[in-house]
Amino acid sequence: MKKVIAYQVVLLLVILAGFLLFKVLTIPEWILQIKLAINCCMIAALGGILYCLRSVYLNRCVHNRWDEQWEVWYYLRPITSSICGVVAYLFLKASLVVLDASQNVDSGEYGYLAFAFLAGLNVDKFVEKIEDLGKSLFGIEKSRVSKSSSENK
């Protein structure tokens, strides 16, 4: 459990350093062109880390049901969250998902970042919604994983 916590905290520090570096360093133009996508990736990873850290204290301290078998999940969850952040960015940028009909010009990147955070915080529901969107737009069937998880509800 201590390794999981250390891993999550190190990832948290790396992401916070990434945000700080965008503020203090002179960033090349090609990176600035994808800055919002990178920020969505990092903010989604923060959502995944928050979910994992909360899960650690709930499963260890509140419910007393910590199981080492789940450690792989704790290592991979922030990675899958960051991927969902990039996917959220792509879907927003492609206008396949619309946040609000009356866009606030002053909000800038915040809508993207909020959506990416939610995607990283709840990967399972985000993937399920993206698969629903794929089915409705392109007729793509849900994956076996999504089908089996929705059958267990």
PDB file of C-alpha atoms in Angstrom:
ATOM      1  CA  MET A   1       0.000   0.000   0.000  1.00  0.00           C
ATOM      2  CA  LYS A   2       2.864   2.384   0.768  1.00  0.00           C
ATOM      3  CA  LYS A   3       4.246   1.886  -2.760  1.00  0.00           C
ATOM      4  CA  VAL A   4       0.868   2.797  -4.228  1.00  0.00           C
ATOM      5  CA  ILE A   5       0.643   5.955  -2.141  1.00  0.00           C
ATOM      6  CA  ALA A   6       4.218   6.931  -3.019  1.00  0.00           C
ATOM      7  CA  TYR A   7       3.528   6.341  -6.727  1.00  0.00           C
ATOM      8  CA  GLN A   8       0.383   8.479  -6.609  1.00  0.00           C
ATOM      9  CA  VAL A   9       2.139  11.308  -4.736  1.00  0.00           C
ATOM     10  CA  VAL A  10       5.103  11.264  -7.135  1.00  0.00           C
ATOM     11  CA  LEU A  11       2.727  11.433 -10.106  1.00  0.00           C
ATOM     12  CA  LEU A  12       0.902  14.297  -8.429  1.00  0.00           C
ATOM     13  CA  LEU A  13       4.170  16.195  -7.964  1.00  0.00           C
ATOM     14  CA  VAL A  14       5.234  15.529 -11.567  1.00  0.00           C
ATOM     15  CA  ILE A  15       1.927  16.868 -12.875  1.00  0.00           C
ATOM     16  CA  LEU A  16       2.082  19.936 -10.649  1.00  0.00           C
ATOM     17  CA  ALA A  17       5.651  20.514 -11.874  1.00  0.00           C
ATOM     18  CA  GLY A  18       4.349  20.236 -15.446  1.00  0.00           C
ATOM     19  CA  PHE A  19       1.790  22.975 -14.815  1.00  0.00           C
ATOM     20  CA  LEU A  20       4.464  25.115 -13.167  1.00  0.00           C
ATOM     21  CA  LEU A  21       6.900  24.613 -16.059  1.00  0.00           C
ATOM     22  CA  PHE A  22       4.299  25.965 -18.497  1.00  0.00           C
ATOM     23  CA  LYS A  23       4.247  29.145 -16.403  1.00  0.00           C
ATOM     24  CA  VAL A  24       7.988  29.722 -15.896  1.00  0.00           C
ATOM     25  CA  LEU A  25       9.719  28.329 -18.992  1.00  0.00           C
ATOM     26  CA  THR A  26       9.798  29.629 -22.517  1.00  0.00           C
ATOM     27  CA  ILE A  27       7.903  26.927 -24.358  1.00  0.00           C
ATOM     28  CA  PRO A  28       8.563  26.183 -28.049  1.00  0.00           C
ATOM     29  CA  GLU A  29       5.762  27.193 -30.412  1.00  0.00           C
ATOM     30  CA  TRP A  30       4.965  23.613 -31.457  1.00  0.00           C
ATOM     31  CA  ILE A  31       4.276  22.682 -27.832  1.00  0.00           C
ATOM     32  CA  LEU A  32       2.200  25.815 -27.284  1.00  0.00           C
ATOM     33  CA  GLN A  33       0.002  24.703 -30.177  1.00  0.00           C
ATOM     34  CA  ILE A  34      -0.934  21.565 -28.231  1.00  0.00           C
ATOM     35  CA  LYS A  35      -0.814  23.134 -24.758  1.00  0.00           C
ATOM     36  CA  LEU A  36      -4.557  22.713 -24.155  1.00  0.00           C
ATOM     37  CA  ALA A  37      -4.381  19.009 -25.059  1.00  0.00           C
ATOM     38  CA  ILE A  38      -1.426  18.564 -22.696  1.00  0.00           C
ATOM     39  CA  ASN A  39      -3.267  20.432 -19.943  1.00  0.00           C
ATOM     40  CA  CYS A  40      -6.335  18.243 -20.476  1.00  0.00           C
ATOM     41  CA  CYS A  41      -4.126  15.176 -20.184  1.00  0.00           C
ATOM     42  CA  MET A  42      -2.572  16.441 -16.953  1.00  0.00           C
ATOM     43  CA  ILE A  43      -5.832  17.613 -15.366  1.00  0.00           C
ATOM     44  CA  ALA A  44      -7.474  14.271 -16.177  1.00  0.00           C
ATOM     45  CA  ALA A  45      -4.534  12.509 -14.548  1.00  0.00           C
ATOM     46  CA  LEU A  46      -5.163  14.678 -11.474  1.00  0.00           C
ATOM     47  CA  GLY A  47      -8.750  13.414 -11.485  1.00  0.00           C
ATOM     48  CA  GLY A  48      -7.484   9.840 -11.628  1.00  0.00           C
ATOM     49  CA  ILE A  49      -4.991  10.454  -8.834  1.00  0.00           C
ATOM     50  CA  LEU A  50      -7.713  12.012  -6.683  1.00  0.00           C
ATOM     51  CA  TYR A  51      -9.898   8.967  -7.290  1.00  0.00           C
ATOM     52  CA  CYS A  52      -7.037   6.602  -6.410  1.00  0.00           C
ATOM     53  CA  LEU A  53      -5.991   8.438  -3.246  1.00  0.00           C
ATOM     54  CA  ARG A  54      -9.589   8.543  -2.077  1.00  0.00           C
ATOM     55  CA  SER A  55      -9.908   4.850  -2.837  1.00  0.00           C
ATOM     56  CA  VAL A  56      -6.773   4.076  -0.806  1.00  0.00           C
ATOM     57  CA  TYR A  57      -8.053   5.696   2.353  1.00  0.00           C
ATOM     58  CA  LEU A  58     -11.571   4.331   1.906  1.00  0.00           C
ATOM     59  CA  ASN A  59     -10.438   0.769   1.268  1.00  0.00           C
ATOM     60  CA  ARG A  60      -7.708   0.776   3.903  1.00  0.00           C
ATOM     61  CA  CYS A  61      -9.027   2.969   6.695  1.00  0.00           C
ATOM     62  CA  VAL A  62     -12.799   3.176   6.371  1.00  0.00           C
ATOM     63  CA  HIS A  63     -13.759  -0.286   5.106  1.00  0.00           C
ATOM     64  CA  ASN A  64     -10.580  -2.193   6.108  1.00  0.00           C
ATOM     65  CA  ARG A  65     -10.593  -4.219   2.893  1.00  0.00           C
ATOM     66  CA  TRP A  66      -7.242  -3.394   1.282  1.00  0.00           C
ATOM     67  CA  ASP A  67      -6.253  -6.095  -1.206  1.00  0.00           C
ATOM     68  CA  GLU A  68      -2.842  -6.178  -2.907  1.00  0.00           C
ATOM     69  CA  GLN A  69      -4.484  -7.801  -5.912  1.00  0.00           C
ATOM     70  CA  TRP A  70      -5.812  -4.330  -6.836  1.00  0.00           C
ATOM     71  CA  GLU A  71      -2.418  -2.612  -6.844  1.00  0.00           C
ATOM     72  CA  VAL A  72      -2.088  -2.857 -10.636  1.00  0.00           C
ATOM     73  CA  TRP A  73      -5.326  -0.887 -10.880  1.00  0.00           C
ATOM     74  CA  TYR A  74      -3.831   1.873  -8.724  1.00  0.00           C
ATOM     75  CA  TYR A  75      -0.759   2.051 -10.972  1.00  0.00           C
ATOM     76  CA  LEU A  76      -2.691   2.087 -14.247  1.00  0.00           C
ATOM     77  CA  ARG A  77      -5.664   4.266 -13.295  1.00  0.00           C
ATOM     78  CA  PRO A  78      -3.855   7.648 -13.604  1.00  0.00           C
ATOM     79  CA  ILE A  79      -2.532   6.570 -17.015  1.00  0.00           C
ATOM     80  CA  THR A  80      -5.989   5.627 -18.272  1.00  0.00           C
ATOM     81  CA  SER A  81      -7.309   8.869 -16.798  1.00  0.00           C
ATOM     82  CA  SER A  82      -4.742  10.919 -18.728  1.00  0.00           C
ATOM     83  CA  ILE A  83      -5.670   9.117 -21.948  1.00  0.00           C
ATOM     84  CA  CYS A  84      -9.325   9.945 -21.276  1.00  0.00           C
ATOM     85  CA  GLY A  85      -8.297  13.585 -20.853  1.00  0.00           C
ATOM     86  CA  VAL A  86      -6.796  13.666 -24.327  1.00  0.00           C
ATOM     87  CA  VAL A  87      -9.853  11.883 -25.751  1.00  0.00           C
ATOM     88  CA  ALA A  88     -12.117  14.414 -24.007  1.00  0.00           C
ATOM     89  CA  TYR A  89     -10.097  17.212 -25.606  1.00  0.00           C
ATOM     90  CA  LEU A  90     -10.416  15.601 -29.052  1.00  0.00           C
ATOM     91  CA  PHE A  91     -14.164  15.119 -28.738  1.00  0.00           C
ATOM     92  CA  LEU A  92     -14.659  18.717 -27.603  1.00  0.00           C
ATOM     93  CA  LYS A  93     -12.358  20.083 -30.304  1.00  0.00           C
ATOM     94  CA  ALA A  94     -14.182  18.043 -32.962  1.00  0.00           C
ATOM     95  CA  SER A  95     -17.511  19.373 -31.593  1.00  0.00           C
ATOM     96  CA  LEU A  96     -18.738  15.824 -31.067  1.00  0.00           C
ATOM     97  CA  VAL A  97     -19.466  16.873 -27.490  1.00  0.00           C
ATOM     98  CA  VAL A  98     -20.793  20.334 -26.721  1.00  0.00           C
ATOM     99  CA  LEU A  99     -20.502  21.720 -23.211  1.00  0.00           C
ATOM    100  CA  ASP A 100     -22.990  24.588 -23.375  1.00  0.00           C
ATOM    101  CA  ALA A 101     -25.062  26.146 -26.104  1.00  0.00           C
ATOM    102  CA  SER A 102     -24.211  29.630 -24.823  1.00  0.00           C
ATOM    103  CA  GLN A 103     -20.425  29.552 -24.732  1.00  0.00           C
ATOM    104  CA  ASN A 104     -18.874  32.109 -22.399  1.00  0.00           C
ATOM    105  CA  VAL A 105     -15.984  33.727 -24.244  1.00  0.00           C
ATOM    106  CA  ASP A 106     -14.269  34.560 -20.934  1.00  0.00           C
ATOM    107  CA  SER A 107     -14.217  30.919 -19.805  1.00  0.00           C
ATOM    108  CA  GLY A 108     -11.424  30.043 -22.276  1.00  0.00           C
ATOM    109  CA  GLU A 109      -9.891  26.688 -21.494  1.00  0.00           C
ATOM    110  CA  TYR A 110     -11.856  26.039 -18.320  1.00  0.00           C
ATOM    111  CA  GLY A 111     -14.631  24.081 -20.027  1.00  0.00           C
ATOM    112  CA  TYR A 112     -12.087  21.782 -21.636  1.00  0.00           C
ATOM    113  CA  LEU A 113     -10.231  21.337 -18.357  1.00  0.00           C
ATOM    114  CA  ALA A 114     -13.377  20.681 -16.328  1.00  0.00           C
ATOM    115  CA  PHE A 115     -14.587  18.091 -18.820  1.00  0.00           C
ATOM    116  CA  ALA A 116     -11.145  16.443 -18.901  1.00  0.00           C
ATOM    117  CA  PHE A 117     -11.036  16.350 -15.094  1.00  0.00           C
ATOM    118  CA  LEU A 118     -14.406  14.609 -14.976  1.00  0.00           C
ATOM    119  CA  ALA A 119     -13.269  12.165 -17.666  1.00  0.00           C
ATOM    120  CA  GLY A 120     -10.183  11.323 -15.591  1.00  0.00           C
ATOM    121  CA  LEU A 121     -12.110  11.122 -12.344  1.00  0.00           C
ATOM    122  CA  ASN A 122     -14.637   8.629 -13.699  1.00  0.00           C
ATOM    123  CA  VAL A 123     -12.979   6.683 -16.497  1.00  0.00           C
ATOM    124  CA  ASP A 124     -15.582   3.918 -16.621  1.00  0.00           C
ATOM    125  CA  LYS A 125     -18.566   6.225 -17.138  1.00  0.00           C
ATOM    126  CA  PHE A 126     -16.610   8.394 -19.579  1.00  0.00           C
ATOM    127  CA  VAL A 127     -15.675   5.413 -21.764  1.00  0.00           C
ATOM    128  CA  GLU A 128     -19.259   4.194 -21.596  1.00  0.00           C
ATOM    129  CA  LYS A 129     -20.562   7.595 -22.758  1.00  0.00           C
ATOM    130  CA  ILE A 130     -17.968   7.774 -25.545  1.00  0.00           C
ATOM    131  CA  GLU A 131     -19.042   4.309 -26.693  1.00  0.00           C
ATOM    132  CA  ASP A 132     -22.697   5.449 -26.623  1.00  0.00           C
ATOM    133  CA  LEU A 133     -21.695   8.413 -28.765  1.00  0.00           C
ATOM    134  CA  GLY A 134     -19.794   6.126 -31.154  1.00  0.00           C
ATOM    135  CA  LYS A 135     -22.821   3.879 -31.472  1.00  0.00           C
ATOM    136  CA  SER A 136     -25.218   6.751 -32.148  1.00  0.00           C
ATOM    137  CA  LEU A 137     -22.923   8.609 -34.583  1.00  0.00           C
ATOM    138  CA  PHE A 138     -21.183   5.786 -36.385  1.00  0.00           C
ATOM    139  CA  GLY A 139     -23.075   2.586 -35.496  1.00  0.00           C
ATOM    140  CA  ILE A 140     -20.060   1.188 -33.617  1.00  0.00           C
ATOM    141  CA  GLU A 141     -21.066  -1.481 -31.120  1.00  0.00           C
ATOM    142  CA  LYS A 142     -19.983  -1.208 -27.489  1.00  0.00           C
ATOM    143  CA  SER A 143     -16.915  -3.164 -26.411  1.00  0.00           C
ATOM    144  CA  ARG A 144     -17.352  -6.469 -24.587  1.00  0.00           C
ATOM    145  CA  VAL A 145     -16.112  -4.830 -21.390  1.00  0.00           C
ATOM    146  CA  SER A 146     -18.833  -2.176 -21.503  1.00  0.00           C
ATOM    147  CA  LYS A 147     -21.487  -4.725 -22.404  1.00  0.00           C
ATOM    148  CA  SER A 148     -20.544  -6.967 -19.485  1.00  0.00           C
ATOM    149  CA  SER A 149     -20.377  -4.067 -17.001  1.00  0.00           C
ATOM    150  CA  SER A 150     -23.800  -2.770 -18.042  1.00  0.00           C
ATOM    151  CA  GLU A 151     -25.244  -6.288 -17.708  1.00  0.00           C
ATOM    152  CA  ASN A 152     -23.997  -6.473 -14.104  1.00  0.00           C
ATOM    153  CA  LYS A 153     -25.990  -3.386 -13.067  1.00  0.00           C
TER     154      LYS A 153
END
